[in-house]
Coordinates of C-alpha atoms in Angstrom, one line a residue:
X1 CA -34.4 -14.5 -23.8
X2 CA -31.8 -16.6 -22.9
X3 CA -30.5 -18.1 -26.4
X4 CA -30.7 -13.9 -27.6
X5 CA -28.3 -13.6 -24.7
X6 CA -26.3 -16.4 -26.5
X7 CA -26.7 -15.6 -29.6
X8 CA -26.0 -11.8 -29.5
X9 CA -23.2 -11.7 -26.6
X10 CA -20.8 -13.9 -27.9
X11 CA -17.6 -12.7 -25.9
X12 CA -19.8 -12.5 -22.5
X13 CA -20.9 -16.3 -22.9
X14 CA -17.3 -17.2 -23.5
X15 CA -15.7 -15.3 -20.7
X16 CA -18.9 -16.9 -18.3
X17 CA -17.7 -20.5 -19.3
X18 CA -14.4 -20.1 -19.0
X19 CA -14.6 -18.5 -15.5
X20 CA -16.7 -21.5 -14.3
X21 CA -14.8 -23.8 -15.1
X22 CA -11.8 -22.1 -13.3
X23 CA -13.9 -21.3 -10.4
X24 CA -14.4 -25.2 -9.9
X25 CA -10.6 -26.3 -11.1
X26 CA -9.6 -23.8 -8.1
X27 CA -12.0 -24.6 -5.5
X28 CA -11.0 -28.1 -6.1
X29 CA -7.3 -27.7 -6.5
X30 CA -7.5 -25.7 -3.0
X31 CA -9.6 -28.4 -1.3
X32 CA -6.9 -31.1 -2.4
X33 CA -4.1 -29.5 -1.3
X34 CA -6.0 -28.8 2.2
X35 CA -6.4 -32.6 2.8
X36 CA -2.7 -32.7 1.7
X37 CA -1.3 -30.3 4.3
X38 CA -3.9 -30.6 7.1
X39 CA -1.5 -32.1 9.3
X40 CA 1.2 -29.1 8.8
X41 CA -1.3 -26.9 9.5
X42 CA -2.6 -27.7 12.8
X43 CA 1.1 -27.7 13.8
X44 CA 1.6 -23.8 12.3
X45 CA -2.1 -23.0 14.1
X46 CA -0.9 -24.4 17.4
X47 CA -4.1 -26.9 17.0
X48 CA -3.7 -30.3 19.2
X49 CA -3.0 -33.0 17.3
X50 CA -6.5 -34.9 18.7
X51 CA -8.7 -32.0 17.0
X52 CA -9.8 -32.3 13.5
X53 CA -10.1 -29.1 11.9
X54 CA -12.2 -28.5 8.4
X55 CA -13.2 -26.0 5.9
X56 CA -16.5 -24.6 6.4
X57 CA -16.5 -22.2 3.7
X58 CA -14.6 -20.7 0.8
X59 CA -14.4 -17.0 -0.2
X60 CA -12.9 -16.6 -3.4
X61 CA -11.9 -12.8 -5.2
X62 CA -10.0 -11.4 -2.4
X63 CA -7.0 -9.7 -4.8
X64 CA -7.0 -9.2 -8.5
X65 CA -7.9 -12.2 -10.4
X66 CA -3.9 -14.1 -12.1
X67 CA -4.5 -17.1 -14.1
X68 CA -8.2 -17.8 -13.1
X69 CA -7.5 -17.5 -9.4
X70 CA -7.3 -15.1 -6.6
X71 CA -6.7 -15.1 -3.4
X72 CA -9.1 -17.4 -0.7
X73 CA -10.4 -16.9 2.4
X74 CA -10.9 -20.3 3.7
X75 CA -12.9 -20.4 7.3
X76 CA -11.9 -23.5 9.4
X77 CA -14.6 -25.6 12.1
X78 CA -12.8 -24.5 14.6
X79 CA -13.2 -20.6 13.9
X80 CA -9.9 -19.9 12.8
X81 CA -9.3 -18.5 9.2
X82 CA -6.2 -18.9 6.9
X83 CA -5.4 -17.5 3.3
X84 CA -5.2 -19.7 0.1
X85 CA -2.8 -18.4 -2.5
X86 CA -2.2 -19.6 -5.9
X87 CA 1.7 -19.1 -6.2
X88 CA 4.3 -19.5 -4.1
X89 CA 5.5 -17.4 -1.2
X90 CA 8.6 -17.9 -1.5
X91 CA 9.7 -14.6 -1.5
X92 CA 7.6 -14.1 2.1
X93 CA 8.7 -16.6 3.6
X94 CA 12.9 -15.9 3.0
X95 CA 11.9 -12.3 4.0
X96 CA 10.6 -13.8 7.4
X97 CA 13.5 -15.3 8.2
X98 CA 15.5 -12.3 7.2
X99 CA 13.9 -10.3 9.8
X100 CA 14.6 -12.7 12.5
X101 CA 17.7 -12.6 11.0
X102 CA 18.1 -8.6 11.5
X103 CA 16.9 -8.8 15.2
X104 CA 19.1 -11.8 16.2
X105 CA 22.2 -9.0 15.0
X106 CA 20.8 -5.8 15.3
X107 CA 22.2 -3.4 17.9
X108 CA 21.2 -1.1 20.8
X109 CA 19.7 1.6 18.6
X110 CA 17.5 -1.6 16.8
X111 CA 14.7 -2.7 18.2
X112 CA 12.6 -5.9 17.1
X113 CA 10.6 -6.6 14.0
X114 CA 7.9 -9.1 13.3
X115 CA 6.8 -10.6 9.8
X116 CA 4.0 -12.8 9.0
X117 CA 4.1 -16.3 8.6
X118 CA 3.1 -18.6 5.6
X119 CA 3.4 -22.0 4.4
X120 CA 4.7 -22.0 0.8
X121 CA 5.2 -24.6 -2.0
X122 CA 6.5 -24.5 -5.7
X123 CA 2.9 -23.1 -6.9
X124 CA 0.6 -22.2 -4.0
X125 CA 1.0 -21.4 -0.5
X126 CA -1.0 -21.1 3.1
X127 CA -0.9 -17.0 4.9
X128 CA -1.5 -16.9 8.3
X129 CA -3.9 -14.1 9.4
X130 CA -2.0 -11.3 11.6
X131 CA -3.9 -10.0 13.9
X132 CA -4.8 -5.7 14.5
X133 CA -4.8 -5.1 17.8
X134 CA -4.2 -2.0 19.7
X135 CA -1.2 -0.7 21.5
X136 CA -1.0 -1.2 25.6
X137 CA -0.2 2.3 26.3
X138 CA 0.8 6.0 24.6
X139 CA 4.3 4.9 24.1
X140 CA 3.7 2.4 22.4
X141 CA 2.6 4.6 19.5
X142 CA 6.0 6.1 19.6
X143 CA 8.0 2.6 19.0
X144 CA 5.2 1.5 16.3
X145 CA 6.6 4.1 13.8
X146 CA 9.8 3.8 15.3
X147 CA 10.0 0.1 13.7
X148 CA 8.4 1.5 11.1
X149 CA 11.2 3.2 10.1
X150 CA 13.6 0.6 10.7
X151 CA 11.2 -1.0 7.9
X152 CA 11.1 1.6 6.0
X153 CA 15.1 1.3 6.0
X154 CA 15.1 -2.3 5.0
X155 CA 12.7 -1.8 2.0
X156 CA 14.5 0.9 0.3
X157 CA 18.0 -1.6 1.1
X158 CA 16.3 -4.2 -0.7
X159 CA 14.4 -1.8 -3.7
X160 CA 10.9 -2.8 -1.8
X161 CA 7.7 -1.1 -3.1
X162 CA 4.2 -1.6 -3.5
X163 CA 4.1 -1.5 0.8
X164 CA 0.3 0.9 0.8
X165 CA -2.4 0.7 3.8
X166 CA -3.5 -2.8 2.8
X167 CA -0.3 -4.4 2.6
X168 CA 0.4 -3.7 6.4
X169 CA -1.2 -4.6 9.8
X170 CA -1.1 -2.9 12.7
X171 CA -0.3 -5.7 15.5
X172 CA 0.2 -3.5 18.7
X173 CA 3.3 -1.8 18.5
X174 CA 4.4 -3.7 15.8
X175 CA 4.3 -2.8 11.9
X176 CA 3.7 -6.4 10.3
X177 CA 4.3 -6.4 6.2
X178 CA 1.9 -8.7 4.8
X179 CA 3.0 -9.0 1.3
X180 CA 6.3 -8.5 -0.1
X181 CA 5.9 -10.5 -3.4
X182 CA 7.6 -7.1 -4.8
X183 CA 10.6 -7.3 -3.0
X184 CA 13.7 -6.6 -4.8
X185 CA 11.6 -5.1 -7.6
X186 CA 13.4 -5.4 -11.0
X187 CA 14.0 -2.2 -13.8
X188 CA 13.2 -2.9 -17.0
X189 CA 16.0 -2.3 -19.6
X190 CA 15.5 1.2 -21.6
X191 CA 12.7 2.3 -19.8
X192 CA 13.5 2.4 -16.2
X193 CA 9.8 0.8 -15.4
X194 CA 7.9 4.1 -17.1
X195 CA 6.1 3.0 -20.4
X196 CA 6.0 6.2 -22.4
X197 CA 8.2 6.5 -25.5
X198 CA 7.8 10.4 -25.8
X199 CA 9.6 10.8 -22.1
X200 CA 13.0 12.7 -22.5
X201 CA 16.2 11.5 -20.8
X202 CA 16.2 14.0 -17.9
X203 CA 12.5 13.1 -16.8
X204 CA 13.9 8.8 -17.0
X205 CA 17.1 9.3 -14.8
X206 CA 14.6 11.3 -12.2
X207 CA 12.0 8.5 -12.0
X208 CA 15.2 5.7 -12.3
X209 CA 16.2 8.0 -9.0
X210 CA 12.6 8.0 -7.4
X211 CA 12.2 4.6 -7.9
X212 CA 15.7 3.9 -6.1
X213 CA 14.8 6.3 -3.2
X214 CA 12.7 5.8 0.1
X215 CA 9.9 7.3 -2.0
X216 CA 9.0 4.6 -4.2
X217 CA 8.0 2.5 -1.5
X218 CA 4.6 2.9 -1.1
X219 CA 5.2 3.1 2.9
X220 CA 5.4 7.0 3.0
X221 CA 2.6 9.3 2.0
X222 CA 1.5 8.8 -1.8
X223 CA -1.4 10.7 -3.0
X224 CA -3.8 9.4 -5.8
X225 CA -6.2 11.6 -7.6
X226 CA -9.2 10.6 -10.1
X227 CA -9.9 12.5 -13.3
X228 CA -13.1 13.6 -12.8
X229 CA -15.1 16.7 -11.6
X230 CA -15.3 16.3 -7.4
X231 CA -12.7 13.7 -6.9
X232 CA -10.7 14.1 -3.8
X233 CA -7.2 13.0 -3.2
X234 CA -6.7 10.2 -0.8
X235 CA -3.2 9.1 0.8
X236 CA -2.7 5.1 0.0
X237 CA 0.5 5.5 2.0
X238 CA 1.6 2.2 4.3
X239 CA 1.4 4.8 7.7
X240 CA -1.0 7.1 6.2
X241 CA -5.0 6.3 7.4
X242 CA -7.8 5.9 4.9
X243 CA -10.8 6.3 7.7
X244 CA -13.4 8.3 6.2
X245 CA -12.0 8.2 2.7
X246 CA -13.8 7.9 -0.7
X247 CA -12.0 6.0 -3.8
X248 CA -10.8 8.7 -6.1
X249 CA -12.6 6.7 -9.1
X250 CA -15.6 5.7 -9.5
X251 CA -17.1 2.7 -9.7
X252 CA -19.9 0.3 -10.2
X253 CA -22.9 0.3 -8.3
X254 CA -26.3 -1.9 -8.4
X255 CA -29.6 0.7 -8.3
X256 CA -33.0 -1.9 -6.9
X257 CA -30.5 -5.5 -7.1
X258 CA -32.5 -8.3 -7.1
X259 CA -35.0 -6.9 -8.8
X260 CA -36.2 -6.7 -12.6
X261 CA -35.7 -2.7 -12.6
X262 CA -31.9 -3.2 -11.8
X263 CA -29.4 -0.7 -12.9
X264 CA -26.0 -0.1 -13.0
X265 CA -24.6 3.4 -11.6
X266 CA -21.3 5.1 -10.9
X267 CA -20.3 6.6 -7.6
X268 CA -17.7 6.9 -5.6
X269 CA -17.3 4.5 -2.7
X270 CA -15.3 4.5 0.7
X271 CA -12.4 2.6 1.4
X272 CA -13.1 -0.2 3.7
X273 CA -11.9 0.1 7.1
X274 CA -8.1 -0.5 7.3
X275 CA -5.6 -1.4 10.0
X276 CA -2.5 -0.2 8.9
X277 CA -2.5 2.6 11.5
X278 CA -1.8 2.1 15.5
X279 CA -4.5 3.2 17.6
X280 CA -4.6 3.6 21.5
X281 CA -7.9 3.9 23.4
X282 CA -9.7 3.9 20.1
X283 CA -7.7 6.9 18.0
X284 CA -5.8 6.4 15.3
X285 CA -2.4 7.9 14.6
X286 CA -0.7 8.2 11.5
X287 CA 2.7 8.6 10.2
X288 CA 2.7 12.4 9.7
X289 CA 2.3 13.3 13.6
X290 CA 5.0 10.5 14.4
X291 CA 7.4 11.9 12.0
X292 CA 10.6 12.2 13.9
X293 CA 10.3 8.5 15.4
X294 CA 10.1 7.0 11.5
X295 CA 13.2 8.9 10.3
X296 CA 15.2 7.9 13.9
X297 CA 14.2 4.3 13.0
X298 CA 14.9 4.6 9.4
X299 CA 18.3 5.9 10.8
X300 CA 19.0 3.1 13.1
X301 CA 19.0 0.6 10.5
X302 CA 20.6 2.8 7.3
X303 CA 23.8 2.8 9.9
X304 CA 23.8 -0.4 11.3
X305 CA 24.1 -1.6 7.5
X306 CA 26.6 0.6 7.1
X307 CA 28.4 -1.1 10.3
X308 CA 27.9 -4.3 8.7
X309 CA 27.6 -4.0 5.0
X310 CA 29.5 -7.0 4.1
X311 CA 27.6 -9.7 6.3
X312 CA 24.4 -7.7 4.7
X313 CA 25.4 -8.5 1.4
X314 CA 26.4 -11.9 2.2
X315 CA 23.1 -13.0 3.3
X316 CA 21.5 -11.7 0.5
X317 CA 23.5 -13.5 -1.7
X318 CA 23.1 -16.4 -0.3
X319 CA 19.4 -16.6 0.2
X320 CA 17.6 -14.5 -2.2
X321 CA 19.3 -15.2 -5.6
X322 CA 17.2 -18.2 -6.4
X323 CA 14.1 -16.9 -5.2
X324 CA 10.7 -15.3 -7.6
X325 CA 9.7 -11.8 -7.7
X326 CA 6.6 -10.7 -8.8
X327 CA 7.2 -7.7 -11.4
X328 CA 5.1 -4.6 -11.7
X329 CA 4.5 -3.4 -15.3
X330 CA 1.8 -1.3 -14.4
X331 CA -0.1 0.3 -11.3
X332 CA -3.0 -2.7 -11.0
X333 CA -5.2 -0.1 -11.1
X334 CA -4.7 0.5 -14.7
X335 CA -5.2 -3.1 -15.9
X336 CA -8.3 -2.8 -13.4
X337 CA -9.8 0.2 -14.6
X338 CA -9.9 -1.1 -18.6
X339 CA -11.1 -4.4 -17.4
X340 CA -14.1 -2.6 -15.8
X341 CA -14.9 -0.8 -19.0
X342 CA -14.4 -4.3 -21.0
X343 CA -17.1 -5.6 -19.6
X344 CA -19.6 -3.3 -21.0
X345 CA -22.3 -4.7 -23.5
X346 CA -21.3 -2.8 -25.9
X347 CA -17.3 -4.7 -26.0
X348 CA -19.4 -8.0 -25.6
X349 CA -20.9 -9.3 -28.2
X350 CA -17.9 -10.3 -30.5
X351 CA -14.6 -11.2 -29.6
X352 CA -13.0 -8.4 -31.8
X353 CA -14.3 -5.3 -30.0
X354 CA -13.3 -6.4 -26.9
X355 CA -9.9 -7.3 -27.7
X356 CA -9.4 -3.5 -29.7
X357 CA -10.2 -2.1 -26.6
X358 CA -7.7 -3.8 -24.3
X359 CA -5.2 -3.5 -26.8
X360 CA -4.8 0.1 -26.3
X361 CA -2.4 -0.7 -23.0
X362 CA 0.2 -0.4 -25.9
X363 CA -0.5 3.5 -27.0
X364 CA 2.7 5.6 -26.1
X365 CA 4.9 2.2 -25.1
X366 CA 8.2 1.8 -26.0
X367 CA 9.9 -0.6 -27.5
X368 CA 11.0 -2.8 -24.5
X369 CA 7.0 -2.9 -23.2
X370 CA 6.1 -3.5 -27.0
X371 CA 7.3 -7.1 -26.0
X372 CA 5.1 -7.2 -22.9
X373 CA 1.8 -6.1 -24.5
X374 CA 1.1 -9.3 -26.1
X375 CA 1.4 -11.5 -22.9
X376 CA -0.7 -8.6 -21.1
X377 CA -3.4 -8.7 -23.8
X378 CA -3.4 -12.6 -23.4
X379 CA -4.4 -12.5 -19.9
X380 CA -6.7 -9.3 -19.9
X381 CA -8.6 -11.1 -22.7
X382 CA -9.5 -13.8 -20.1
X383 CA -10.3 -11.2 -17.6
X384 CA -7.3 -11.4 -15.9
X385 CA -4.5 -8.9 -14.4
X386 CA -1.8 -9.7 -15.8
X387 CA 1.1 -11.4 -13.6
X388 CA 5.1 -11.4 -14.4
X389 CA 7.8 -12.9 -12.3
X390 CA 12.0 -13.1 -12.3
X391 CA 14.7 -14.7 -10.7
X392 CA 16.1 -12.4 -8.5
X393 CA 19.4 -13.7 -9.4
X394 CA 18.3 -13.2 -13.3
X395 CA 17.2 -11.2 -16.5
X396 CA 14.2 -13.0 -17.9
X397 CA 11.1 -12.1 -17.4
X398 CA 8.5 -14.8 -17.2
X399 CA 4.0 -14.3 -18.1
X400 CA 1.4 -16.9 -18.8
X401 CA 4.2 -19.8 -19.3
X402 CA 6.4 -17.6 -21.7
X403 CA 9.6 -16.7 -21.2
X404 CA 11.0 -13.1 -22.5
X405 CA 14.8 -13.4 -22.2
X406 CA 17.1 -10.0 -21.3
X407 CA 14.1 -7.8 -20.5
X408 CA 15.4 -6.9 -17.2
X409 CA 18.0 -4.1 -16.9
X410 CA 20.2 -6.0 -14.0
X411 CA 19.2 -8.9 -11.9
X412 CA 17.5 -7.5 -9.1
X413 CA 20.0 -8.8 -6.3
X414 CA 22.7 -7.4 -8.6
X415 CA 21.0 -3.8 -8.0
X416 CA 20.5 -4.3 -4.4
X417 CA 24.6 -5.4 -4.0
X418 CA 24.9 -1.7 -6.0
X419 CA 23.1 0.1 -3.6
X420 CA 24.2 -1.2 -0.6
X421 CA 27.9 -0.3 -1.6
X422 CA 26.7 3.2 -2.3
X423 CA 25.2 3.6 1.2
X424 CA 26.9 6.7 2.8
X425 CA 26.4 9.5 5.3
X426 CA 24.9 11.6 2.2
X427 CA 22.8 9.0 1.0
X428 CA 21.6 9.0 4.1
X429 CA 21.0 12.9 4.3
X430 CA 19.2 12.8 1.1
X431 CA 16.6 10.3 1.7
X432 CA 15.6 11.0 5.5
X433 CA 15.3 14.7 3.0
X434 CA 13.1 13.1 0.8
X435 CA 11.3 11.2 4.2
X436 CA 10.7 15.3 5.6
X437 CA 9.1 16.4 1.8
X438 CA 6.9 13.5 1.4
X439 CA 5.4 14.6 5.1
X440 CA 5.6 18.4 4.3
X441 CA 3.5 17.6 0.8
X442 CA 0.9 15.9 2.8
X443 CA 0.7 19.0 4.9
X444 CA 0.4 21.6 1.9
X445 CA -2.3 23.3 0.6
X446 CA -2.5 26.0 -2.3
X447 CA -3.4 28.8 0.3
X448 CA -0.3 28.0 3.2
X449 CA 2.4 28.2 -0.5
X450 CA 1.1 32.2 -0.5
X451 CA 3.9 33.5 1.5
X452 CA 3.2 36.7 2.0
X453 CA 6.4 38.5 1.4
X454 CA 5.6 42.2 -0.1
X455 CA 8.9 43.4 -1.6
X456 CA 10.2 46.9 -1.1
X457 CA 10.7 49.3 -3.7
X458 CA 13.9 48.6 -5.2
X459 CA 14.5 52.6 -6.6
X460 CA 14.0 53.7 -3.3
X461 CA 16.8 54.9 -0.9
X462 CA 18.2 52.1 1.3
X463 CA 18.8 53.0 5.1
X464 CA 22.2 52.5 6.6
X465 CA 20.2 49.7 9.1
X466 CA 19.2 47.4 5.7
X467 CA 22.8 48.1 4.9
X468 CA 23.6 47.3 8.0
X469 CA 21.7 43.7 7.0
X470 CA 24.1 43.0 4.0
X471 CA 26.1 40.8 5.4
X472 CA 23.6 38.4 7.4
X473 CA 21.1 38.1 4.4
X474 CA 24.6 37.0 2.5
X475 CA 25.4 34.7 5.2
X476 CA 21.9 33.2 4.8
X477 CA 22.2 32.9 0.7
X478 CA 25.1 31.1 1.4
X479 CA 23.3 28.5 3.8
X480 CA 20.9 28.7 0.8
X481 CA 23.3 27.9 -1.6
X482 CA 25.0 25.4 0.7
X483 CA 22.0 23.5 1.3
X484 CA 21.2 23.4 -2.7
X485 CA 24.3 21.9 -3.0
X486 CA 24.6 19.2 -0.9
X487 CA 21.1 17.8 -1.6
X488 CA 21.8 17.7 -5.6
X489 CA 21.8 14.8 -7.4
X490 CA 24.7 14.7 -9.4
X491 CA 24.6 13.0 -13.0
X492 CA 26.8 11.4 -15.8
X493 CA 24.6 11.3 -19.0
X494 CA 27.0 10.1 -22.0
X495 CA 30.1 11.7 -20.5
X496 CA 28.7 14.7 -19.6
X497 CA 28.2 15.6 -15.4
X498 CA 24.8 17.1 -14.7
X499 CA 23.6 18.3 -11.4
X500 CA 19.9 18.4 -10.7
X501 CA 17.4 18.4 -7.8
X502 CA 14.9 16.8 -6.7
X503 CA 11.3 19.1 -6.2
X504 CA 8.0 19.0 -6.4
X505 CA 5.8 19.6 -8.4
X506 CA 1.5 20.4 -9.2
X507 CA 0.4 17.7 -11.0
X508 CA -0.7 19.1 -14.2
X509 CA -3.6 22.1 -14.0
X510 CA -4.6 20.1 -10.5
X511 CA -4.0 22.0 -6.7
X512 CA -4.9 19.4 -5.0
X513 CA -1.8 17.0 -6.0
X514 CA 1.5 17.5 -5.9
X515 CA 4.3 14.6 -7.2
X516 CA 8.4 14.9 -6.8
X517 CA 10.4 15.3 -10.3
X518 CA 13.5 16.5 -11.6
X519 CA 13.3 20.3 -11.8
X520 CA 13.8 20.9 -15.4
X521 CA 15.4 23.4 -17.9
X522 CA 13.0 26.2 -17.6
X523 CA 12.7 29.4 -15.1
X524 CA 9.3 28.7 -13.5
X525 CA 10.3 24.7 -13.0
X526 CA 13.4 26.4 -11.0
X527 CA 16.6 24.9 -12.3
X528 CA 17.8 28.2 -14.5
X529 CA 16.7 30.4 -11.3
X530 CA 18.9 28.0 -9.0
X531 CA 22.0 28.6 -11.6
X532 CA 21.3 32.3 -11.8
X533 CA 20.9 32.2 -7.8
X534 CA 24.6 30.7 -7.7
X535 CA 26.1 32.5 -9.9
X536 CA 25.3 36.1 -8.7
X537 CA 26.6 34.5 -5.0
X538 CA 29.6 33.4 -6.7
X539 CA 30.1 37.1 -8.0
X540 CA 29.0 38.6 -4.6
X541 CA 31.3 35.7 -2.5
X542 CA 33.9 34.8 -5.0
X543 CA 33.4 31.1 -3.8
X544 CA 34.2 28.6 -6.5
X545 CA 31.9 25.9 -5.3
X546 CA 29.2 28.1 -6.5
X547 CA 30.8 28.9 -9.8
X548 CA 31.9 25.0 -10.5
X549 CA 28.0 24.2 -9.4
X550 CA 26.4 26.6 -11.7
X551 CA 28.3 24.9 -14.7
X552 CA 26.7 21.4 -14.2
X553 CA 23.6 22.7 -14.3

C-alpha cells in the first residue's frame, strides 16, 4: 500500500520529503543558536548567572509556514517559555525603543506605553512572552483603551496595520503590540496594494485613502464574513473580543482519528481564547463600550505630534530608514485558504495539477502584481505563504532571495515624512470621524437603519405652525450641508479637483456586513443626492460654499 501511495501521489511524496528535511534543518538551526545565545538570555530572563537553563521541548507551526519555518515555542527547564523566529526583529525591536522614546517626551495629556521585548539578529530572533493579566481595579479599564488610543495614534503616524486580536496582549492596563513586522507598510506602485485590474480610478484613490486612515489598522473594529450558507460575521479588531466566536470559514476536521475509519470533514471552529481585551473581576470589555477614552487617547498623541513634528520626523529618519518591513500582498488568509484546497488528493498526484491550481492567485491582477505572482507561486508550491520584505528607506521589493527593483510606490519612511507634514486640526477631525463609524457599524443592524420617518402628503395644505418651522429645518440643512462639507475628501485626479466622501456601504447582496468606500456616481450610492441636496440649499440660501461644493462633485 505504501509504494501505490508512492507511486500514484507523486506531488504528496515530494512535498513530505521536502518538509522533513526542513523540519530537522530548523529544529537544528534553532538548537544551535540556543547554545549560542544562552548566556544573553538568562540576562533578558532575569535568570542568575549560577542556573543553567535548557530546552525541554520544541513546538513548531505556531504562524504561517515562510521558507520551511514558522514560528517556535521553545519551553525552558526552568518553566519559562520564549519564541523562536526565523527572521529578524529588527523592526520590533527599533519600535521598542521608540515607545520608550515617546514616554521619556510625551506630555501631561500622554500617559505611558509598554512594548514587548525581543532579541534580534540579521536572520532570526528570541520574543519574550508578555504576559495577560487583569487590571487592579474599574479604572483601570478606562486608561487601558485610553493608551490604546494613544496607540492607535502612533500606528496610523507610522502607516501601521495588520494590529487584529492576536497581535495584542492585554497586560493590565496596558495594550502591549506584539508584532509590528508591518510597520511602515509600503504601497505598491499602480495599484495602491489592491490586485484587481478591472477597479476604476475613483474606487483606487478611496482604498489609497482607507489604507492611509486610522481604518486600515487592524486595531479598530473590522468585520470578516465567509461565503457560505450560515456563516456569521466575526470582529478580528485589535480591541474588539472574539469569546464565543466561530471562524467564518470552514475548515478541516478529523471524524474517528486514529482510527482505520478516519475521515476528513468541514465545520466551522471557534476562535481560541484571546487576550487582547482587559478584563476586571473576570469580564471582559471591549473597545466599543470604552469609546470616548480611545478617541481622547488617539487625540493626545495626534497633537502632541503636532507640538513636536520636527523632532518626530527626525527620529524617524534617523532610526527607521535602514530597517526591514515585512510587505503584505495579500490578506494570509487568501494564500491560506488555496493552500488548504492544494492539498487535496485530487491536486496530488502530479506536480502539474497542483501547480495550475495555485497559479490562479494571478486571475484579475494587474500588471505591477503580475511581477509578484511568480515569486508567490514559488513558495506556495513548497507549501509556503509567501513572505516579501523592503527597506524602509527603499523601493525594492525582496521574495525567496530575489530582488524586484521599483515595485514600491515611495519608500515607506518617505510616506510617513508625507503624512506627518499633512497632520492638521482637520486631519484630525476626519479620522477620530472615521474612529466614531467604525464603532457605529459594529453597532448596526438591518432592522435599527429602518427609521421610521412616514412623510406627509406633500399636495396637502401646509399649516402656518410647519411654516412657522421653515426656517429651523433650513438652519438644520445647513448644519447638514456644513457637516458634508467639512468631512469631504477633496481630490486632484489629472488636473481636475474632485470632492468625495467617505460612507459605508452593504457588502454585496450580504446584511450582515458593512465596509467603508467612496460613495460613487450614482443616486442610491449617495453622491448625485448629496449634489442635488447642495444645490437646492444653495438656491434656498444663496451660499456659495454650497454652489462651489456641488461643482466638484
Amino acid at each position: 500500500m505504501l509504494r501505490e501511495l508512492y507511486d500514484n501521489y507523486y506531488e504528496f511524496v515530494r512535498l513530505a520529503m521536502k518538509m522533513t528535511e526542513h523540519c530537522f534543518a530548523y529544529c537544528e538551526e534553532l538548537i544551535r543558536n540556543f547554545y549560542k545565545d544562552k548566556e544573553e538570555l538568562k540576562k533578558k530572563l532575569e535568570i542568575s548567572k549560577n542556573d543553567d537553563i535548557d530546552i525541554v521541548s520544541i513546538k513548531l507551526g505556531s504562524g504561517d509556514k515562510h521558507n520551511g519555518k514558522s514560528v517556535a515555542r521553545v519551553l525552558l527547564s526552568n518553566k519559562m517559555q520564549v519564541l523562536y523566529k526565523p527572521h529578524s526583529l529588527e523592526l520590533d525591536k527599533n519600535f521598542s525603543e521608540f515607545i520608550k522614546w515617546v514616554n521619556h517626551k510625551k506630555n501631561g495629556d500622554m500617559l505611558d506605553l509598554k512594548a514587548a521585548e525581543c532579541m534580534s539578529f540579521n536572520s532570526y530572533s528570541w520574543a519574550f512572552y508578555v504576559r495577560n493579566n487583569e487590571v487592579k481595579t474599574k479604572s483601570g479599564v478606562g486608561r487601558f483603551f485610553y493608551r490604546a488610543g494613544q496607540i492607535l495614534g502612533i500606528m496610523y503616524m507610522l502607516n501601521g496595520v495588520d494590529c487584529h486580536y492576536e497581535n495584542i496582549i492585554a497586560d493590565g492596563e496596558y495594550p502591549v503590540l506584539i508584532d509590528t513586522e508591518t510597520l511602515m507598510h509600503p504601497v505598491i506602485k499602480g495599484c495602491e496594494n489592491g490586485n484587481n485590474a478591472s477597479e476604476d480610478l475613483i474606487g483606487k484613490i478611496a482604498r489609497e485613502h482607507i489604507f492611509e486612515s486610522t481604518l486600515s489598522t487592524g486595531l479598530l473594529p473590522y468585520f470578516i464574513l465567509g461565503s457560505e450558507e450560515g456563516a456569521e460575521r466575526v470582529d478580528v479588531g485589535g480591541l474588539s473580543s472574539v469569546a464565543d466566536c466561530k471562524y467564518p470559514y470552514k475548515s478541516i476536521d478529523f471524524v474517528k482519528a486514529n482510527s482505520d475509519e478516519v475521515k476528513l470533514r468541514r465545520v466551522y471552529h471557534y476562535i481560541p481564547k484571546a487576550f487582547n481585551c482587559p478584563s476586571y473581576k473576570g469580564k471582559i470589555y471591549e473597545g466599543i463600550e470604552y469609546k470616548d477614552e480611545i478617541i481622547k487617547g488617539f487625540t493626545a498623541v495626534y497633537k502632541w505630534v503636532l507640538e513636536n513634528r520636527e523632532e518626530v520626523l527626525d527620529y524617524i529618519r534617523d532610526n527607521f530608514k535602514d530597517t526591514t518591513v515585512r510587505i503584505l500582498m495579500r490578506a494570509t488568509n487568501i494564500y491560506g485558504r488555496l493552500l488548504e484546497t492544494s492539498i487535496h488528493p485530487d491536486f496530488l498526484s502530479d506536480d502539474i495539477s497542483r501547480r495550475v491550481l495555485l497559479s490562479r492567485i494571478s486571475i484579475n491582477a494587474t500588471k505591477e502584481y503580475l511581477s509578484i505572482v511568480p515569486h508567490e507561486c514559488e513558495s506556495l508550491v513548497d507549501n509556503d505563504v509567501p513572505y516579501f520584505t523592503c527597506k524602509l528607506g527603499g523601493k525594492d521589493v525582496k521574495c525567496n532571495g530575489h530582488t524586484i527593483a521599483g515595485l514600491i510606490k515611495e519608500s515607506p519612511v518617505d510616506a510617513v515624512e508625507k503624512k506627518i507634514l499633512k497632520f492638521s486640526n482637520r486631519d484630525m477631525m476626519q479620522q477620530i470621524h472615521y474612529v466614531e463609524d467604525s464603532y457605529r457599524l459594529k453597532e448596526s443592524t438591518y432592522e435599527a437603519d429602518i427609521s421610521g420617518v412616514v412623510f406627509s402628503d406633500a399636495s396637502k395644505e401646509i399649516s402656518n405652525k410647519e411654516k412657522d418651522n421653515k426656517n429651523k429645518c433650513i438652519d438644520f440643512a445647513k448644519k447638514v450641508a456644513d457637516y458634508l462639507i467639512d468631512y469631504s475628501i477633496e481630490m486632484d485626479i489629472e488636473g481636475e479637483k474632485y470632492r468625495g466622501w467617505l460612507t459605508s456601504f452593504l457588502k454585496g447582496n450580504c446584511d450582515k456586513l458593512c465596509e467603508m468606500g467612496f460613495a460613487s456616481y450614482n443616486m442610491y450610492a449617495g453622491i448625485t443626492g448629496i449634489g442635488m441636496f447642495l444645490l437646492e440649499l444653495a438656491k434656498l440660501t444663496g451660499i456659495e460654499r454650497y454652489i462651489d461644493a456641488t461643482k466638484d462633485c
